[in-house]
Short mmCIF file of C-alpha atoms in Angstrom, two decimals:
data_model
loop_
_atom_site.label_atom_id
_atom_site.label_comp_id
_atom_site.label_asym_id
_atom_site.label_seq_id
_atom_site.Cartn_x
_atom_site.Cartn_y
_atom_site.Cartn_z
CA UNK O 1 -5.16 -16.98 22.92
CA UNK O 2 -7.88 -19.31 24.20
CA UNK O 3 -7.27 -21.74 21.34
CA UNK O 4 -3.54 -21.78 22.10
CA UNK O 5 -4.13 -22.40 25.80
CA UNK O 6 -6.38 -25.35 24.97
CA UNK O 7 -3.60 -27.18 23.11
CA UNK O 8 -2.37 -29.91 25.45
CA UNK O 9 1.22 -30.42 26.60
CA UNK O 10 1.20 -33.78 24.81
CA UNK O 11 0.30 -32.08 21.51
CA UNK O 12 3.03 -29.49 21.99
CA UNK O 13 5.61 -32.22 22.68
CA UNK O 14 4.61 -33.96 19.44
CA UNK O 15 4.89 -30.64 17.62
CA UNK O 16 8.42 -30.17 18.95
CA UNK O 17 9.39 -33.71 17.91
CA UNK O 18 8.11 -33.14 14.36
CA UNK O 19 10.19 -30.00 14.03
CA UNK O 20 13.27 -31.70 15.51
CA UNK O 21 12.88 -34.21 12.71
CA UNK O 22 12.84 -31.33 10.20
CA UNK O 23 16.08 -30.03 11.71
CA UNK O 24 17.82 -33.22 10.60
CA UNK O 25 17.27 -32.15 6.99
CA UNK O 26 19.01 -28.80 7.44
CA UNK O 27 22.58 -28.23 6.20
CA UNK O 28 25.38 -28.01 8.76
CA UNK O 29 26.06 -24.45 7.61
CA UNK O 30 23.93 -21.91 5.75
CA UNK O 31 26.96 -19.85 4.71
CA UNK O 32 27.98 -16.27 5.48
CA UNK O 33 25.04 -14.49 3.81
CA UNK O 34 21.59 -15.94 3.25
CA UNK O 35 17.85 -15.43 3.47
CA UNK O 36 15.59 -17.58 5.66
CA UNK O 37 11.85 -17.80 5.10
CA UNK O 38 9.67 -19.62 7.61
CA UNK O 39 6.25 -20.16 6.05
CA UNK O 40 4.17 -20.82 9.22
CA UNK O 41 5.77 -17.81 10.95
CA UNK O 42 5.05 -15.57 7.93
CA UNK O 43 8.53 -14.13 8.37
CA UNK O 44 11.68 -13.54 6.35
CA UNK O 45 15.08 -12.98 7.97
CA UNK O 46 18.15 -11.71 6.09
CA UNK O 47 21.34 -12.90 7.79
CA UNK O 48 25.00 -11.99 7.35
CA UNK O 49 27.86 -13.37 9.43
CA UNK O 50 25.37 -15.10 11.76
CA UNK O 51 23.66 -11.79 12.54
CA UNK O 52 20.14 -10.82 11.42
CA UNK O 53 20.36 -7.72 9.20
CA UNK O 54 16.61 -7.22 8.99
CA UNK O 55 13.30 -9.02 9.39
CA UNK O 56 10.21 -8.69 7.28
CA UNK O 57 6.65 -9.82 7.55
CA UNK O 58 5.61 -11.82 4.49
CA UNK O 59 2.48 -13.05 2.76
CA UNK O 60 2.66 -16.67 1.60
CA UNK O 61 0.54 -18.96 -0.55
CA UNK O 62 -2.95 -19.92 0.51
CA UNK O 63 -3.96 -23.54 1.11
CA UNK O 64 -4.90 -24.08 -2.55
CA UNK O 65 -1.67 -22.42 -3.81
CA UNK O 66 0.95 -23.46 -1.28
CA UNK O 67 4.35 -21.81 -1.19
CA UNK O 68 6.94 -24.47 -2.01
CA UNK O 69 9.67 -25.56 0.43
CA UNK O 70 13.10 -25.56 -1.23
CA UNK O 71 16.51 -23.88 -1.52
CA UNK O 72 17.29 -21.42 -4.30
CA UNK O 73 19.86 -18.80 -5.32
CA UNK O 74 18.89 -15.15 -5.65
CA UNK O 75 20.19 -13.91 -9.00
CA UNK O 76 18.19 -10.90 -10.19
CA UNK O 77 16.44 -7.82 -8.87
CA UNK O 78 13.82 -6.30 -11.18
CA UNK O 79 12.67 -2.76 -10.47
CA UNK O 80 9.28 -1.54 -11.74
CA UNK O 81 8.48 -5.04 -13.04
CA UNK O 82 5.87 -6.21 -15.47
CA UNK O 83 3.54 -8.79 -13.94
CA UNK O 84 3.46 -11.65 -16.42
CA UNK O 85 0.18 -13.20 -15.39
CA UNK O 86 0.36 -17.02 -15.01
CA UNK O 87 -1.92 -19.05 -17.27
CA UNK O 88 -3.85 -20.41 -14.30
CA UNK O 89 -4.75 -16.92 -13.10
CA UNK O 90 -5.39 -15.74 -16.64
CA UNK O 91 -7.93 -18.51 -17.29
CA UNK O 92 -9.55 -18.52 -13.83
CA UNK O 93 -9.74 -14.78 -13.22
CA UNK O 94 -8.67 -12.46 -16.04
CA UNK O 95 -10.45 -13.97 -19.05
CA UNK O 96 -13.82 -14.33 -17.23
CA UNK O 97 -13.50 -10.71 -16.09
CA UNK O 98 -12.76 -9.63 -19.67
CA UNK O 99 -15.88 -11.39 -20.93
CA UNK O 100 -18.00 -9.41 -18.45
CA UNK O 101 -16.18 -6.10 -18.86
CA UNK O 102 -14.74 -5.40 -22.35
CA UNK O 103 -12.50 -2.62 -21.00
CA UNK O 104 -11.04 -4.72 -18.19
CA UNK O 105 -7.45 -4.82 -19.52
CA UNK O 106 -7.22 -1.07 -20.05
CA UNK O 107 -8.84 -0.31 -16.69
CA UNK O 108 -6.27 -2.51 -14.93
CA UNK O 109 -3.24 -1.33 -16.93
CA UNK O 110 -2.87 -4.71 -18.64
CA UNK O 111 -1.98 -5.67 -22.19
CA UNK O 112 -1.56 -8.66 -24.46
CA UNK O 113 2.12 -9.49 -25.06
CA UNK O 114 3.46 -12.50 -26.95
CA UNK O 115 0.19 -14.40 -26.57
CA UNK O 116 -0.05 -13.72 -22.84
CA UNK O 117 -1.41 -10.99 -20.61
CA UNK O 118 0.84 -8.79 -18.52
CA UNK O 119 0.32 -5.82 -16.22
CA UNK O 120 2.37 -2.70 -16.92
CA UNK O 121 4.85 -1.27 -14.38
CA UNK O 122 3.49 1.41 -12.08
CA UNK O 123 1.84 1.99 -8.70
CA UNK O 124 -1.09 -0.22 -9.76
CA UNK O 125 1.11 -3.25 -10.45
CA UNK O 126 0.36 -6.34 -8.32
CA UNK O 127 4.11 -6.89 -7.83
CA UNK O 128 4.65 -3.40 -6.47
CA UNK O 129 7.92 -1.61 -7.23
CA UNK O 130 10.34 -4.56 -7.26
CA UNK O 131 10.59 -8.33 -7.53
CA UNK O 132 13.41 -10.66 -6.53
CA UNK O 133 14.13 -13.66 -8.72
CA UNK O 134 15.72 -16.94 -7.63
CA UNK O 135 15.05 -19.27 -10.62
CA UNK O 136 13.27 -22.48 -9.64
CA UNK O 137 10.97 -25.19 -10.94
CA UNK O 138 7.98 -23.69 -9.07
CA UNK O 139 8.10 -20.33 -10.88
CA UNK O 140 8.15 -18.65 -7.46
CA UNK O 141 9.71 -15.31 -6.59
CA UNK O 142 9.51 -12.59 -3.94
CA UNK O 143 8.00 -9.20 -4.57
CA UNK O 144 6.68 -5.94 -3.22
CA UNK O 145 2.92 -5.37 -3.14
CA UNK O 146 0.51 -2.41 -3.19
CA UNK O 147 -1.76 -4.34 -0.76
CA UNK O 148 0.09 -3.26 2.39
CA UNK O 149 -2.86 -3.80 4.75
CA UNK O 150 -2.50 -7.60 4.43
CA UNK O 151 0.65 -7.41 6.56
CA UNK O 152 -1.52 -6.37 9.51
CA UNK O 153 -3.20 -9.79 9.59
CA UNK O 154 -1.88 -12.41 12.02
CA UNK O 155 -2.28 -15.25 9.51
CA UNK O 156 -1.04 -14.13 6.09
CA UNK O 157 -1.62 -16.99 3.64
CA UNK O 158 -3.22 -14.98 0.83
CA UNK O 159 -1.03 -15.29 -2.29
CA UNK O 160 -1.01 -17.61 -5.30
CA UNK O 161 2.29 -19.09 -4.05
CA UNK O 162 4.82 -16.29 -4.43
CA UNK O 163 6.13 -14.45 -1.38
CA UNK O 164 5.14 -10.83 -0.81
CA UNK O 165 7.47 -8.92 1.48
CA UNK O 166 6.75 -5.91 3.67
CA UNK O 167 10.33 -4.55 3.50
CA UNK O 168 11.28 -4.62 -0.21
CA UNK O 169 13.66 -1.65 0.03
CA UNK O 170 15.66 -3.30 2.82
CA UNK O 171 15.79 -6.48 0.75
CA UNK O 172 17.12 -4.59 -2.28
CA UNK O 173 19.79 -2.88 -0.15
CA UNK O 174 20.79 -6.23 1.37
CA UNK O 175 21.18 -7.92 -2.02
CA UNK O 176 22.88 -4.97 -3.72
CA UNK O 177 25.18 -3.90 -0.90
CA UNK O 178 28.32 -4.67 -2.92
CA UNK O 179 27.01 -2.83 -6.00
CA UNK O 180 27.57 0.70 -4.68
CA UNK O 181 25.88 2.40 -7.62
CA UNK O 182 22.57 1.18 -6.17
CA UNK O 183 22.14 3.65 -3.34
CA UNK O 184 18.95 4.00 -1.29
CA UNK O 185 17.96 7.01 -3.39
CA UNK O 186 18.50 5.18 -6.68
CA UNK O 187 16.56 2.13 -5.47
CA UNK O 188 13.60 4.27 -4.41
CA UNK O 189 13.69 6.09 -7.74
CA UNK O 190 13.86 2.88 -9.79
CA UNK O 191 10.89 1.42 -7.89
CA UNK O 192 8.72 4.39 -8.83
CA UNK O 193 9.46 4.35 -12.55
CA UNK O 194 7.07 2.96 -15.14
CA UNK O 195 9.93 1.28 -17.01
CA UNK O 196 11.25 -2.15 -16.04
CA UNK O 197 14.93 -2.39 -15.02
CA UNK O 198 16.65 -5.73 -14.39
CA UNK O 199 19.83 -5.88 -12.28
CA UNK O 200 22.05 -8.98 -12.26
CA UNK O 201 23.45 -9.62 -8.79
CA UNK O 202 27.24 -9.84 -8.61
CA UNK O 203 26.97 -11.66 -5.28
CA UNK O 204 24.49 -14.51 -5.40
CA UNK O 205 22.60 -15.10 -2.14
CA UNK O 206 21.09 -18.41 -1.03
CA UNK O 207 17.40 -18.50 -0.17
CA UNK O 208 16.10 -21.17 2.22
CA UNK O 209 12.31 -21.54 2.29
CA UNK O 210 11.52 -23.63 5.36
CA UNK O 211 8.50 -24.93 7.27
CA UNK O 212 8.83 -24.85 11.06
CA UNK O 213 5.84 -24.75 13.39
CA UNK O 214 8.07 -24.88 16.49
CA UNK O 215 11.45 -23.19 16.82
CA UNK O 216 13.80 -21.41 19.23
CA UNK O 217 14.40 -17.73 18.45
CA UNK O 218 17.66 -15.81 19.03
CA UNK O 219 16.53 -14.98 22.59
CA UNK O 220 16.21 -18.66 23.47
CA UNK O 221 12.43 -18.50 23.53
CA UNK O 222 10.35 -21.41 22.29
CA UNK O 223 7.88 -20.35 19.59
CA UNK O 224 4.89 -22.22 18.18
CA UNK O 225 3.01 -21.47 14.97
CA UNK O 226 -0.09 -22.90 13.32
CA UNK O 227 0.39 -25.80 10.91
CA UNK O 228 -1.20 -23.87 8.03
CA UNK O 229 -0.55 -26.55 5.38
CA UNK O 230 -1.18 -29.61 7.57
CA UNK O 231 2.40 -30.85 7.19
CA UNK O 232 2.89 -31.76 10.86
CA UNK O 233 0.15 -34.37 10.65
CA UNK O 234 1.77 -35.83 7.53
CA UNK O 235 5.03 -36.42 9.44
CA UNK O 236 3.26 -37.81 12.51
CA UNK O 237 1.23 -40.45 10.71
#
């Protein structure tokens, strides 16, 4: 609170101007059904017919593994997913751990598959009970997580770039609302299995990953957030 109070009016005005400039890059319409992610706010909002359906706290990429800013199309929901470990994580973290502890893979429910390492579905899986895929050049997706305590932090830039969501069941219901066979009970059951199930979405939903450090909420209140990736300074100078 003290840090926020010590930010001058001049700095806040510049922050507003930077974000007004970002608004110029937005489309005139987002459509009838879409998902908005604001990285500095660590928040996801699912919207239908201009009305928020639900909100979710999120965990985004840390400074060294920034979450990308782009638009994508949600196409798949994967229940009880394998975690196909990226090569960067495999070389930086998994292989060194294996050299120190020969039983590391078995202890962490991992296995070699097609020349790569993956973690098996289950309550131990780093992706939790479900992941949401919107194919993109950044190999980013959204997913559940067993590390629920991270959502209690005010600043939640902890991931390797992908977006962890606090409300994965609500997300699944939102995306699968027109596929009536996927009831709340069936979704909860599928998330707890130890067998991966992929569902192709009949209705594709647009995902907008944005970066706004100043914005007006639905109550007309001006909000400010920390410039966690230093992008405001880049636009100013």
